[in-house]
Protein backbone atom coordinates (compact mmCIF):
# COMPACT_ATOMS: atom_id res chain seq x y z
CA UNK A 1 0.00 0.00 0.00
CA UNK A 2 1.34 3.38 -0.90
CA UNK A 3 -1.21 5.02 1.20
CA UNK A 4 -0.82 4.04 4.79
CA UNK A 5 -0.41 7.50 6.16
CA UNK A 6 -3.80 9.09 5.98
CA UNK A 7 -3.96 11.18 9.11
CA UNK A 8 -7.12 9.54 10.37
CA UNK A 9 -5.72 6.01 10.23
CA UNK A 10 -2.92 6.44 12.70
CA UNK A 11 -5.21 7.41 15.50
CA UNK A 12 -6.09 3.86 16.36
CA UNK A 13 -2.66 2.29 16.21
CA UNK A 14 -0.46 2.02 19.25
CA UNK A 15 3.27 2.08 19.91
CA UNK A 16 5.91 4.77 19.75
CA UNK A 17 5.58 5.35 16.04
CA UNK A 18 1.87 5.92 16.08
CA UNK A 19 2.13 8.04 19.21
CA UNK A 20 4.37 10.48 17.43
CA UNK A 21 2.16 10.18 14.38
CA UNK A 22 -0.79 11.16 16.50
CA UNK A 23 1.06 14.10 17.95
CA UNK A 24 2.45 15.16 14.58
CA UNK A 25 -0.98 14.77 13.10
CA UNK A 26 -2.08 17.28 10.56
CA UNK A 27 -5.41 18.49 9.33
CA UNK A 28 -5.32 17.31 5.72
CA UNK A 29 -7.81 14.46 5.37
CA UNK A 30 -10.40 13.01 3.01
CA UNK A 31 -13.99 14.09 3.49
CA UNK A 32 -16.80 13.39 1.07
CA UNK A 33 -14.35 11.66 -1.25
CA UNK A 34 -11.89 14.53 -1.66
CA UNK A 35 -8.89 15.78 0.25
CA UNK A 36 -9.62 18.74 2.48
CA UNK A 37 -7.45 21.21 4.30
CA UNK A 38 -9.38 21.41 7.57
CA UNK A 39 -12.93 22.05 6.29
CA UNK A 40 -11.99 23.45 2.90
CA UNK A 41 -12.04 21.14 -0.11
CA UNK A 42 -8.91 21.24 -2.23
CA UNK A 43 -10.77 21.01 -5.56
CA UNK A 44 -12.67 24.11 -4.52
CA UNK A 45 -9.44 25.90 -3.62
CA UNK A 46 -7.88 24.81 -6.91
CA UNK A 47 -10.88 26.20 -8.80
CA UNK A 48 -10.66 29.49 -6.91
CA UNK A 49 -6.91 30.16 -6.96
CA UNK A 50 -5.64 27.96 -9.81
CA UNK A 51 -2.79 25.47 -9.57
CA UNK A 52 -0.16 24.98 -8.39
CA UNK A 53 -0.50 26.50 -4.92
CA UNK A 54 0.78 26.02 -1.39
CA UNK A 55 -1.86 25.44 1.25
CA UNK A 56 -1.25 25.78 4.98
CA UNK A 57 -3.44 24.67 7.88
CA UNK A 58 -3.83 27.00 10.85
CA UNK A 59 -4.99 24.20 13.17
CA UNK A 60 -1.87 22.19 12.35
CA UNK A 61 0.45 25.12 12.97
CA UNK A 62 -1.24 25.80 16.29
CA UNK A 63 -1.14 22.16 17.27
CA UNK A 64 2.57 21.76 16.70
CA UNK A 65 3.43 24.96 18.51
CA UNK A 66 1.32 23.88 21.47
CA UNK A 67 2.77 20.35 21.59
CA UNK A 68 6.24 21.87 21.83
CA UNK A 69 5.22 24.58 24.29
CA UNK A 70 3.52 22.01 26.51
CA UNK A 71 6.56 19.75 26.40
CA UNK A 72 8.61 22.64 27.82
CA UNK A 73 6.06 23.67 30.42
CA UNK A 74 7.78 24.15 33.77
CA UNK A 75 11.10 25.01 32.11
CA UNK A 76 12.20 28.59 31.49
CA UNK A 77 12.06 28.29 27.70
CA UNK A 78 11.26 30.61 24.80
CA UNK A 79 10.23 29.21 21.42
CA UNK A 80 11.68 31.29 18.58
CA UNK A 81 10.21 30.06 15.30
CA UNK A 82 12.92 29.75 12.61
CA UNK A 83 11.57 32.19 10.02
CA UNK A 84 13.68 30.62 7.27
CA UNK A 85 11.39 27.57 7.28
CA UNK A 86 8.35 29.59 6.23
CA UNK A 87 8.32 33.36 6.22
CA UNK A 88 4.84 34.12 4.95
CA UNK A 89 3.36 36.97 6.98
CA UNK A 90 0.23 34.94 7.71
CA UNK A 91 2.25 32.03 9.11
CA UNK A 92 4.40 34.39 11.19
CA UNK A 93 1.35 36.25 12.48
CA UNK A 94 -0.25 32.92 13.46
CA UNK A 95 2.91 32.07 15.39
CA UNK A 96 3.11 35.54 16.93
CA UNK A 97 -0.47 35.25 18.24
CA UNK A 98 0.57 32.05 20.01
CA UNK A 99 3.36 33.96 21.74
CA UNK A 100 6.28 32.73 19.66
CA UNK A 101 9.48 34.66 19.35
CA UNK A 102 11.49 34.38 16.12
CA UNK A 103 14.92 33.33 14.95
CA UNK A 104 15.91 35.46 11.96
CA UNK A 105 18.95 35.30 9.70
CA UNK A 106 18.71 38.50 7.67
CA UNK A 107 17.38 42.03 7.84
CA UNK A 108 14.59 40.86 5.55
CA UNK A 109 13.52 38.16 7.98
CA UNK A 110 13.78 40.60 10.87
CA UNK A 111 11.53 43.03 9.02
CA UNK A 112 9.10 40.20 8.29
CA UNK A 113 8.98 39.17 11.95
CA UNK A 114 8.43 42.75 13.11
CA UNK A 115 5.76 43.32 10.43
CA UNK A 116 3.95 40.21 11.69
CA UNK A 117 3.79 41.71 15.18
CA UNK A 118 6.62 39.88 16.94
CA UNK A 119 8.05 41.98 19.79
CA UNK A 120 11.71 42.85 19.18
CA UNK A 121 12.70 41.47 22.56
CA UNK A 122 11.66 37.99 21.41
CA UNK A 123 13.86 38.05 18.30
CA UNK A 124 17.26 36.42 17.91
CA UNK A 125 19.48 37.28 14.93
CA UNK A 126 21.56 34.31 13.77
CA UNK A 127 23.64 33.56 10.68
CA UNK A 128 27.25 33.33 9.67
CA UNK A 129 27.41 36.53 7.62
CA UNK A 130 25.55 39.47 9.11
CA UNK A 131 26.54 42.77 7.54
CA UNK A 132 27.24 45.85 9.66
CA UNK A 133 24.15 47.47 8.17
CA UNK A 134 22.06 44.52 9.32
CA UNK A 135 23.59 44.69 12.79
CA UNK A 136 22.81 48.40 13.04
CA UNK A 137 19.24 47.84 11.93
CA UNK A 138 18.73 45.02 14.45
CA UNK A 139 20.20 47.17 17.23
CA UNK A 140 17.92 50.05 16.32
CA UNK A 141 14.97 47.65 16.60
CA UNK A 142 16.13 46.47 20.04
CA UNK A 143 16.25 42.70 19.41
CA UNK A 144 16.96 40.31 22.25
CA UNK A 145 20.29 38.91 21.08
CA UNK A 146 22.72 38.16 18.26
CA UNK A 147 24.18 34.71 17.71
CA UNK A 148 27.75 35.51 16.73
CA UNK A 149 29.65 33.00 14.62
CA UNK A 150 33.26 34.24 14.46
CA UNK A 151 35.88 36.46 16.09
CA UNK A 152 35.77 39.11 13.32
CA UNK A 153 31.97 39.20 13.50
CA UNK A 154 32.23 39.82 17.25
CA UNK A 155 34.57 42.76 16.62
CA UNK A 156 32.21 44.14 13.98
CA UNK A 157 29.24 43.88 16.34
CA UNK A 158 31.22 45.61 19.07
CA UNK A 159 32.16 48.47 16.74
CA UNK A 160 28.62 48.90 15.41
CA UNK A 161 27.06 48.85 18.88
CA UNK A 162 29.67 51.17 20.40
CA UNK A 163 29.27 53.50 17.43
CA UNK A 164 25.56 53.71 18.12
CA UNK A 165 26.13 54.09 21.85
CA UNK A 166 24.22 50.92 22.70
CA UNK A 167 25.03 47.50 24.12
CA UNK A 168 24.49 44.43 21.95
CA UNK A 169 23.51 41.27 23.79
CA UNK A 170 25.06 38.23 22.18
CA UNK A 171 25.62 34.51 22.37
CA UNK A 172 28.58 32.89 20.66
CA UNK A 173 27.75 29.99 18.40
CA UNK A 174 29.97 27.08 19.28
CA UNK A 175 30.57 24.25 16.85
CA UNK A 176 30.50 21.10 18.98
CA UNK A 177 31.85 18.78 16.23
CA UNK A 178 28.87 16.50 16.66
CA UNK A 179 27.49 14.43 13.79
CA UNK A 180 23.75 15.04 13.57
CA UNK A 181 23.43 12.08 11.16
CA UNK A 182 21.33 14.01 8.73
CA UNK A 183 21.72 14.99 5.06
CA UNK A 184 25.19 16.44 4.45
CA UNK A 185 23.79 19.71 3.11
CA UNK A 186 21.84 20.41 6.30
CA UNK A 187 24.33 19.13 8.86
CA UNK A 188 25.88 22.11 10.65
CA UNK A 189 27.61 20.91 13.79
CA UNK A 190 30.67 19.14 12.38
CA UNK A 191 34.06 20.83 12.57
CA UNK A 192 34.28 20.92 8.77
CA UNK A 193 31.06 22.97 8.55
CA UNK A 194 31.28 26.74 8.28
CA UNK A 195 29.21 27.37 11.38
CA UNK A 196 30.24 28.66 14.78
CA UNK A 197 33.66 28.67 16.38
CA UNK A 198 35.56 25.54 17.43
CA UNK A 199 34.61 24.39 20.91
CA UNK A 200 38.21 24.62 22.08
CA UNK A 201 38.45 28.28 21.03
CA UNK A 202 35.35 29.30 22.94
CA UNK A 203 36.94 30.23 26.28
CA UNK A 204 39.43 32.57 24.60
CA UNK A 205 36.73 34.30 22.54
CA UNK A 206 34.50 34.87 25.57
CA UNK A 207 37.51 36.38 27.32
CA UNK A 208 38.17 38.59 24.30
CA UNK A 209 34.50 39.63 24.25
CA UNK A 210 34.85 41.02 27.75
CA UNK A 211 37.51 43.40 26.51
CA UNK A 212 35.37 44.71 23.64
CA UNK A 213 33.10 47.72 23.98
CA UNK A 214 29.36 47.64 23.42
CA UNK A 215 28.87 43.95 24.10
CA UNK A 216 27.15 41.82 26.71
CA UNK A 217 27.99 38.23 25.82
CA UNK A 218 25.74 36.30 28.15
CA UNK A 219 24.66 33.32 26.07
CA UNK A 220 25.88 30.25 24.21
CA UNK A 221 24.38 29.10 20.94
CA UNK A 222 24.48 25.72 19.19
CA UNK A 223 22.60 24.31 16.22
CA UNK A 224 23.82 20.98 14.91
CA UNK A 225 21.61 20.44 11.89
CA UNK A 226 18.12 19.91 10.59
CA UNK A 227 15.77 16.93 10.18
CA UNK A 228 17.46 15.15 13.09
CA UNK A 229 15.72 11.89 13.95
CA UNK A 230 17.79 10.72 16.89
CA UNK A 231 18.23 12.23 20.36
CA UNK A 232 21.83 11.08 20.72
CA UNK A 233 23.50 13.98 18.84
CA UNK A 234 21.38 16.45 20.79
CA UNK A 235 22.50 14.77 24.01
CA UNK A 236 26.16 15.09 23.03
CA UNK A 237 25.74 18.74 22.07
CA UNK A 238 23.76 19.67 25.18
CA UNK A 239 26.35 18.03 27.42
CA UNK A 240 29.04 20.11 25.79
CA UNK A 241 26.93 23.23 26.31
CA UNK A 242 26.60 22.33 29.94
CA UNK A 243 30.36 21.82 30.34
CA UNK A 244 31.06 25.09 28.58
CA UNK A 245 28.55 26.99 30.72
CA UNK A 246 30.26 25.75 33.87
CA UNK A 247 33.72 26.44 32.47
CA UNK A 248 32.80 29.98 31.42
CA UNK A 249 31.12 30.71 34.73
CA UNK A 250 34.25 29.45 36.42
CA UNK A 251 36.17 32.05 34.43
CA UNK A 252 33.84 34.78 35.67
CA UNK A 253 31.42 35.06 32.73
CA UNK A 254 27.73 35.46 33.39
CA UNK A 255 25.92 32.95 31.21
CA UNK A 256 22.21 33.60 31.38
CA UNK A 257 20.81 32.00 28.24
CA UNK A 258 21.46 28.94 26.14
CA UNK A 259 20.13 28.85 22.58
CA UNK A 260 19.93 25.19 21.66
CA UNK A 261 18.94 25.76 18.03
CA UNK A 262 16.33 23.81 16.10
CA UNK A 263 16.63 20.64 14.12
CA UNK A 264 13.99 18.28 15.44
CA UNK A 265 12.92 16.12 12.50
CA UNK A 266 9.47 15.28 11.21
CA UNK A 267 8.23 12.02 9.66
CA UNK A 268 8.15 12.45 5.87
CA UNK A 269 6.97 8.88 5.39
CA UNK A 270 6.08 5.75 7.29
CA UNK A 271 9.39 4.23 6.28
CA UNK A 272 11.31 7.07 7.91
CA UNK A 273 13.04 6.81 11.20
CA UNK A 274 10.73 8.14 13.89
CA UNK A 275 11.89 11.55 15.09
CA UNK A 276 12.10 12.05 18.83
CA UNK A 277 8.91 13.14 20.48
CA UNK A 278 8.98 16.75 21.74
CA UNK A 279 8.40 15.44 25.26
CA UNK A 280 11.54 13.30 25.03
CA UNK A 281 13.46 16.25 23.60
CA UNK A 282 12.25 18.54 26.39
CA UNK A 283 13.09 15.85 28.93
CA UNK A 284 16.63 15.70 27.59
CA UNK A 285 16.98 19.48 27.86
CA UNK A 286 15.81 19.33 31.46
CA UNK A 287 18.13 16.45 32.26
CA UNK A 288 21.23 18.01 30.71
CA UNK A 289 20.70 21.76 31.22
CA UNK A 290 17.86 22.01 33.73
CA UNK A 291 19.90 22.80 36.82
CA UNK A 292 21.98 25.60 35.29
CA UNK A 293 19.47 28.35 35.99
CA UNK A 294 19.56 29.60 32.42
CA UNK A 295 16.74 30.57 30.07
CA UNK A 296 16.55 28.17 27.13
CA UNK A 297 15.88 29.48 23.62
CA UNK A 298 14.61 27.06 20.98
CA UNK A 299 14.71 27.67 17.22
CA UNK A 300 12.33 25.12 15.70
CA UNK A 301 11.27 25.50 12.08
CA UNK A 302 10.41 22.26 10.38
CA UNK A 303 8.68 20.57 13.31
CA UNK A 304 6.19 23.45 13.53
CA UNK A 305 5.42 24.11 9.89
CA UNK A 306 6.58 20.99 7.98
CA UNK A 307 3.42 19.00 7.78
CA UNK A 308 1.22 22.07 8.18
CA UNK A 309 1.66 22.73 4.47
CA UNK A 310 1.14 20.95 1.16
CA UNK A 311 1.77 21.79 -2.48
CA UNK A 312 -1.25 21.15 -4.68
CA UNK A 313 -0.55 20.51 -8.33
CA UNK A 314 -2.52 19.42 -11.38
CA UNK A 315 -1.56 16.77 -13.90
CA UNK A 316 -0.86 18.17 -17.35
CA UNK A 317 -0.02 14.96 -19.16
CA UNK A 318 0.68 11.32 -18.41
CA UNK A 319 3.06 9.63 -20.78
CA UNK A 320 4.43 6.15 -21.08
CA UNK A 321 8.20 5.90 -20.87
CA UNK A 322 10.41 2.87 -21.29
CA UNK A 323 9.50 0.81 -18.23
CA UNK A 324 7.78 3.56 -16.26
CA UNK A 325 5.23 6.24 -16.52
CA UNK A 326 5.95 9.97 -16.37
CA UNK A 327 3.27 12.07 -14.78
CA UNK A 328 3.88 15.66 -15.82
CA UNK A 329 2.39 18.16 -13.40
CA UNK A 330 2.19 21.94 -13.32
CA UNK A 331 4.46 22.29 -10.25
CA UNK A 332 8.19 21.92 -10.68
CA UNK A 333 11.58 22.06 -9.02
CA UNK A 334 11.40 25.84 -8.90
CA UNK A 335 8.31 25.54 -6.67
CA UNK A 336 9.64 22.77 -4.40
CA UNK A 337 13.35 22.11 -4.71
CA UNK A 338 13.79 19.70 -1.78
CA UNK A 339 13.55 16.47 -3.84
CA UNK A 340 16.18 17.75 -6.27
CA UNK A 341 18.48 19.37 -3.74
CA UNK A 342 18.39 16.89 -0.89
CA UNK A 343 16.92 13.75 -2.48
CA UNK A 344 14.04 14.50 -0.15
CA UNK A 345 11.03 12.22 -0.06
CA UNK A 346 7.59 13.82 -0.01
CA UNK A 347 4.48 11.68 -0.03
CA UNK A 348 2.09 12.28 -2.90
CA UNK A 349 -1.62 11.93 -2.23
CA UNK A 350 -4.31 11.96 -4.89
CA UNK A 351 -6.91 14.62 -4.11
CA UNK A 352 -9.66 12.22 -5.13
CA UNK A 353 -10.06 9.52 -2.48
CA UNK A 354 -11.30 7.05 -5.07
CA UNK A 355 -7.99 7.34 -6.92
CA UNK A 356 -6.12 6.50 -3.74
CA UNK A 357 -7.55 3.00 -3.97
CA UNK A 358 -6.56 2.43 -7.62
CA UNK A 359 -3.91 -0.19 -8.41
CA UNK A 360 -0.57 1.62 -8.23
CA UNK A 361 1.79 1.98 -11.17
CA UNK A 362 5.46 2.88 -11.10
CA UNK A 363 6.00 6.48 -12.11
CA UNK A 364 8.01 9.67 -11.79
CA UNK A 365 6.14 12.84 -10.93
CA UNK A 366 7.93 15.52 -12.94
CA UNK A 367 7.49 19.19 -13.72
CA UNK A 368 7.73 21.26 -16.90
CA UNK A 369 11.24 22.62 -16.19
CA UNK A 370 13.90 21.70 -18.73
CA UNK A 371 16.17 19.65 -16.47
CA UNK A 372 16.28 15.97 -15.66
CA UNK A 373 16.61 17.04 -12.02
CA UNK A 374 13.13 18.51 -12.20
CA UNK A 375 11.02 16.05 -10.25
CA UNK A 376 8.84 15.93 -7.18
CA UNK A 377 8.87 12.15 -6.76
CA UNK A 378 10.88 9.38 -8.42
CA UNK A 379 10.00 5.74 -9.03
CA UNK A 380 6.88 5.79 -6.92
CA UNK A 381 4.05 3.29 -6.91
CA UNK A 382 1.12 5.69 -7.17
CA UNK A 383 -2.30 5.64 -8.82
CA UNK A 384 -2.24 6.04 -12.61
CA UNK A 385 -2.90 9.77 -12.55
CA UNK A 386 -4.49 11.24 -15.63
CA UNK A 387 -4.60 14.72 -17.10
CA UNK A 388 -6.45 17.31 -15.02
CA UNK A 389 -6.27 15.28 -11.81
CA UNK A 390 -5.10 17.04 -8.66
CA UNK A 391 -2.50 15.70 -6.29
CA UNK A 392 -1.03 16.97 -3.02
CA UNK A 393 2.68 16.88 -2.28
CA UNK A 394 2.69 16.43 1.48
CA UNK A 395 4.83 17.88 4.27
CA UNK A 396 5.83 20.83 2.11
CA UNK A 397 5.20 23.60 4.64
CA UNK A 398 8.85 23.94 5.69
CA UNK A 399 11.51 25.01 3.20
CA UNK A 400 8.99 24.82 0.36
CA UNK A 401 7.68 28.22 -0.73
CA UNK A 402 10.65 30.00 0.87
CA UNK A 403 13.10 28.17 -1.40
CA UNK A 404 11.10 28.63 -4.58
CA UNK A 405 12.35 30.63 -7.53
CA UNK A 406 11.13 31.90 -10.86
CA UNK A 407 13.44 29.66 -12.89
CA UNK A 408 12.14 29.18 -16.43
CA UNK A 409 10.20 32.44 -15.83
CA UNK A 410 7.57 30.61 -13.86
CA UNK A 411 5.72 32.96 -11.50
CA UNK A 412 5.95 32.08 -7.80
CA UNK A 413 2.94 30.02 -6.81
CA UNK A 414 0.29 31.46 -4.50
CA UNK A 415 0.04 30.56 -0.83
CA UNK A 416 -3.28 29.95 0.88
CA UNK A 417 -3.96 29.73 4.60
CA UNK A 418 -6.96 27.72 5.76
CA UNK A 419 -8.62 28.19 9.12
CA UNK A 420 -11.57 25.87 9.76
CA UNK A 421 -14.02 26.48 6.93
CA UNK A 422 -12.33 29.72 5.84
CA UNK A 423 -9.39 30.39 3.64
CA UNK A 424 -7.40 33.39 2.50
CA UNK A 425 -4.88 33.85 -0.26
CA UNK A 426 -1.91 34.97 1.79
CA UNK A 427 0.37 35.50 -1.18
CA UNK A 428 -1.26 36.02 -4.56
CA UNK A 429 0.15 34.66 -7.77
CA UNK A 430 2.13 37.46 -9.43
CA UNK A 431 1.25 38.41 -12.98
CA UNK A 432 3.69 37.97 -15.84
CA UNK A 433 3.92 41.75 -16.02
CA UNK A 434 4.95 41.81 -12.33
CA UNK A 435 7.58 39.22 -13.04
CA UNK A 436 9.06 40.64 -16.23
CA UNK A 437 8.61 44.19 -14.91
CA UNK A 438 11.30 43.57 -12.29
CA UNK A 439 13.90 43.84 -15.06
CA UNK A 440 15.03 47.16 -16.50
CA UNK A 441 16.44 47.88 -19.92
CA UNK A 442 19.63 49.96 -19.90
CA UNK A 443 19.36 53.27 -21.80
CA UNK A 444 21.25 51.89 -24.80
CA UNK A 445 18.70 49.14 -25.32
CA UNK A 446 15.62 51.14 -24.43
CA UNK A 447 13.00 51.42 -27.14
CA UNK A 448 11.89 54.96 -26.15
N1 LIG B 1 18.46 27.54 13.82
C1 LIG B 1 19.47 27.64 12.93
C2 LIG B 1 20.70 28.35 13.32
C3 LIG B 1 19.36 27.04 11.67
O1 LIG B 1 20.38 27.13 10.81
C4 LIG B 1 18.18 26.34 11.34
C5 LIG B 1 18.02 25.72 10.02
C6 LIG B 1 17.14 26.28 12.28
C7 LIG B 1 17.32 26.88 13.52
C8 LIG B 1 15.84 25.57 12.03
O2 LIG B 1 16.03 24.21 11.85
P1 LIG B 1 14.78 23.21 11.78
O3 LIG B 1 14.13 23.19 13.14
O4 LIG B 1 13.85 23.72 10.75
O5 LIG B 1 15.38 21.93 11.42
N2 LIG B 1 16.44 23.78 3.46
C9 LIG B 1 16.70 22.57 4.23
C10 LIG B 1 16.82 22.87 5.71
C11 LIG B 1 17.86 23.90 6.04
C12 LIG B 1 17.95 24.20 7.51
C13 LIG B 1 18.81 25.38 7.75
N3 LIG B 1 18.91 25.77 9.11
C14 LIG B 1 15.62 21.55 3.93
O6 LIG B 1 14.75 21.81 3.12
O7 LIG B 1 15.66 20.45 4.49
XYZ file of N, CA, C and O and ligand atoms in Angstrom, residues 80-85 103 105 126-127 147 149 173 183 185-186 188 195 221-228 259-265 268 298-305 337-338 341-342 344 346 398-400 402-403, ligand 1:
237
model
N 11.465 30.309 19.650
C 11.681 31.292 18.582
C 11.556 30.553 17.249
O 12.460 29.810 16.854
N 10.449 30.745 16.575
C 10.209 30.060 15.296
C 11.291 30.470 14.287
O 11.592 31.654 14.126
N 11.872 29.466 13.611
C 12.915 29.750 12.612
C 12.245 30.245 11.326
O 11.684 29.464 10.556
N 12.303 31.552 11.121
C 11.569 32.192 10.022
C 11.975 31.619 8.667
O 11.181 31.580 7.728
N 13.216 31.149 8.563
C 13.685 30.623 7.275
C 12.833 29.459 6.777
O 12.762 29.214 5.586
N 12.171 28.743 7.692
C 11.387 27.575 7.279
C 10.130 27.974 6.512
O 9.702 27.275 5.586
N 13.490 33.433 15.281
C 14.915 33.332 14.952
C 15.043 33.799 13.512
O 14.454 33.201 12.613
N 17.574 35.397 10.206
C 18.951 35.299 9.702
C 19.279 36.387 8.684
O 20.298 36.293 7.992
N 20.511 35.310 13.963
C 21.565 34.310 13.770
C 22.138 34.443 12.357
O 21.703 35.279 11.573
N 23.103 33.596 12.051
C 23.636 33.565 10.682
C 25.106 33.905 10.644
O 25.606 34.724 11.416
N 23.349 35.909 17.613
C 24.178 34.715 17.707
C 25.398 34.954 16.823
O 25.277 34.983 15.600
N 29.065 34.246 15.125
C 29.652 32.999 14.617
C 31.160 33.047 14.393
O 31.749 32.073 13.926
N 28.103 31.319 18.904
C 27.747 29.990 18.400
C 28.977 29.100 18.420
O 30.001 29.421 17.810
N 21.182 14.752 6.404
C 21.718 14.986 5.063
C 22.916 15.950 5.128
O 22.885 16.937 5.872
N 23.990 18.286 3.390
C 23.787 19.713 3.107
C 23.089 20.450 4.248
O 23.017 21.677 4.232
N 22.525 19.727 5.194
C 21.841 20.408 6.300
C 22.404 19.991 7.661
O 21.769 20.146 8.694
N 25.176 20.853 10.390
C 25.882 22.113 10.651
C 26.840 22.054 11.831
O 27.539 23.023 12.102
N 29.960 26.695 10.320
C 29.209 27.367 11.382
C 29.936 27.426 12.728
O 30.597 26.467 13.127
N 25.275 29.608 21.973
C 24.378 29.098 20.938
C 24.970 27.854 20.288
O 26.180 27.789 20.058
N 24.093 26.886 19.999
C 24.481 25.718 19.190
C 23.312 25.354 18.297
O 22.151 25.497 18.683
N 23.632 24.887 17.106
C 22.599 24.307 16.220
C 23.337 23.285 15.379
O 24.236 23.636 14.624
N 22.976 22.025 15.515
C 23.824 20.981 14.913
C 23.304 20.457 13.586
O 23.985 19.675 12.932
N 22.126 20.906 13.178
C 21.615 20.443 11.888
C 20.107 20.383 11.892
O 19.457 20.760 12.875
N 19.574 19.906 10.786
C 18.122 19.915 10.593
C 17.653 18.505 10.232
O 18.445 17.683 9.764
N 16.366 18.252 10.440
C 15.772 16.931 10.181
C 16.554 15.841 10.940
O 16.957 14.819 10.386
N 16.740 16.097 12.232
C 17.457 15.146 13.091
C 16.435 14.172 13.681
O 15.402 14.591 14.207
N 20.970 29.023 23.776
C 20.130 28.854 22.584
C 20.515 27.509 21.982
O 21.623 27.344 21.459
N 19.590 26.563 22.061
C 19.927 25.186 21.662
C 19.582 24.893 20.213
O 19.659 23.748 19.780
N 19.184 25.937 19.451
C 18.942 25.758 18.027
C 17.645 25.023 17.748
O 16.778 24.879 18.616
N 17.524 24.578 16.502
C 16.333 23.812 16.098
C 16.772 22.418 15.713
O 17.668 21.854 16.332
N 16.137 21.877 14.692
C 16.635 20.636 14.119
C 15.811 19.395 14.329
O 16.083 18.361 13.707
N 14.801 19.477 15.207
C 13.989 18.283 15.443
C 13.300 17.865 14.142
O 12.647 18.676 13.491
N 13.451 16.597 13.773
C 12.920 16.124 12.501
C 11.424 15.883 12.525
O 10.776 15.917 13.573
N 8.573 12.178 7.256
C 8.146 12.449 5.872
C 7.432 11.244 5.285
O 6.712 11.370 4.310
N 14.742 28.111 21.990
C 14.608 27.056 20.976
C 14.383 27.718 19.626
O 13.717 28.747 19.545
N 14.884 27.103 18.570
C 14.709 27.673 17.225
C 14.092 26.644 16.275
O 14.690 26.297 15.251
N 12.910 26.146 16.573
C 12.333 25.119 15.697
C 11.730 25.737 14.432
O 11.121 26.810 14.487
N 11.919 25.074 13.319
C 11.269 25.505 12.078
C 10.398 24.379 11.564
O 9.177 24.370 11.676
N 11.090 23.347 11.062
C 10.406 22.255 10.378
C 9.332 21.575 11.233
O 8.266 21.259 10.750
N 9.646 21.352 12.535
C 8.677 20.570 13.310
C 7.368 21.335 13.531
O 6.330 20.764 13.795
N 7.427 22.669 13.371
C 6.194 23.451 13.531
C 5.420 23.504 12.213
O 4.208 23.315 12.178
N 6.136 23.747 11.120
C 5.423 24.106 9.891
C 5.498 23.016 8.815
O 4.766 23.068 7.829
N 12.037 22.597 -4.258
C 13.347 22.112 -4.709
C 13.900 20.999 -3.829
O 14.925 20.388 -4.145
N 13.236 20.682 -2.741
C 13.788 19.702 -1.785
C 14.090 18.333 -2.414
O 15.141 17.756 -2.144
N 17.296 18.903 -4.466
C 18.477 19.371 -3.740
C 18.955 18.398 -2.669
O 20.150 18.262 -2.435
N 18.011 17.760 -2.007
C 18.393 16.891 -0.886
C 17.945 15.441 -1.079
O 17.918 14.682 -0.099
N 15.069 14.592 -1.186
C 14.038 14.500 -0.148
C 12.823 13.734 -0.659
O 12.462 13.816 -1.833
N 8.883 13.254 -0.423
C 7.586 13.818 -0.009
C 6.496 12.871 -0.487
O 6.471 12.500 -1.671
N 7.544 23.395 5.281
C 8.847 23.936 5.687
C 9.820 23.861 4.523
O 9.938 22.811 3.872
N 10.494 24.948 4.262
C 11.511 25.008 3.202
C 10.911 24.665 1.834
O 11.580 24.062 0.994
N 9.651 25.008 1.652
C 8.987 24.817 0.363
C 8.921 26.155 -0.354
O 9.816 26.517 -1.131
N 9.519 29.088 0.618
C 10.651 29.999 0.868
C 11.840 29.720 -0.048
O 12.671 30.596 -0.270
N 11.952 28.508 -0.544
C 13.099 28.171 -1.396
C 12.718 28.182 -2.876
O 13.494 27.752 -3.729
N 18.463 27.540 13.817
C 19.474 27.642 12.934
C 20.696 28.351 13.322
C 19.362 27.044 11.666
O 20.384 27.127 10.808
C 18.179 26.337 11.338
C 18.015 25.716 10.024
C 17.139 26.280 12.280
C 17.320 26.878 13.516
C 15.836 25.572 12.026
O 16.032 24.214 11.855
P 14.778 23.215 11.783
O 14.126 23.188 13.136
O 13.848 23.719 10.746
O 15.384 21.925 11.421
N 16.445 23.780 3.461
C 16.697 22.575 4.228
C 16.816 22.866 5.708
C 17.858 23.903 6.041
C 17.954 24.200 7.509
C 18.814 25.382 7.749
N 18.910 25.775 9.109
C 15.623 21.550 3.933
O 14.754 21.811 3.123
O 15.656 20.446 4.493
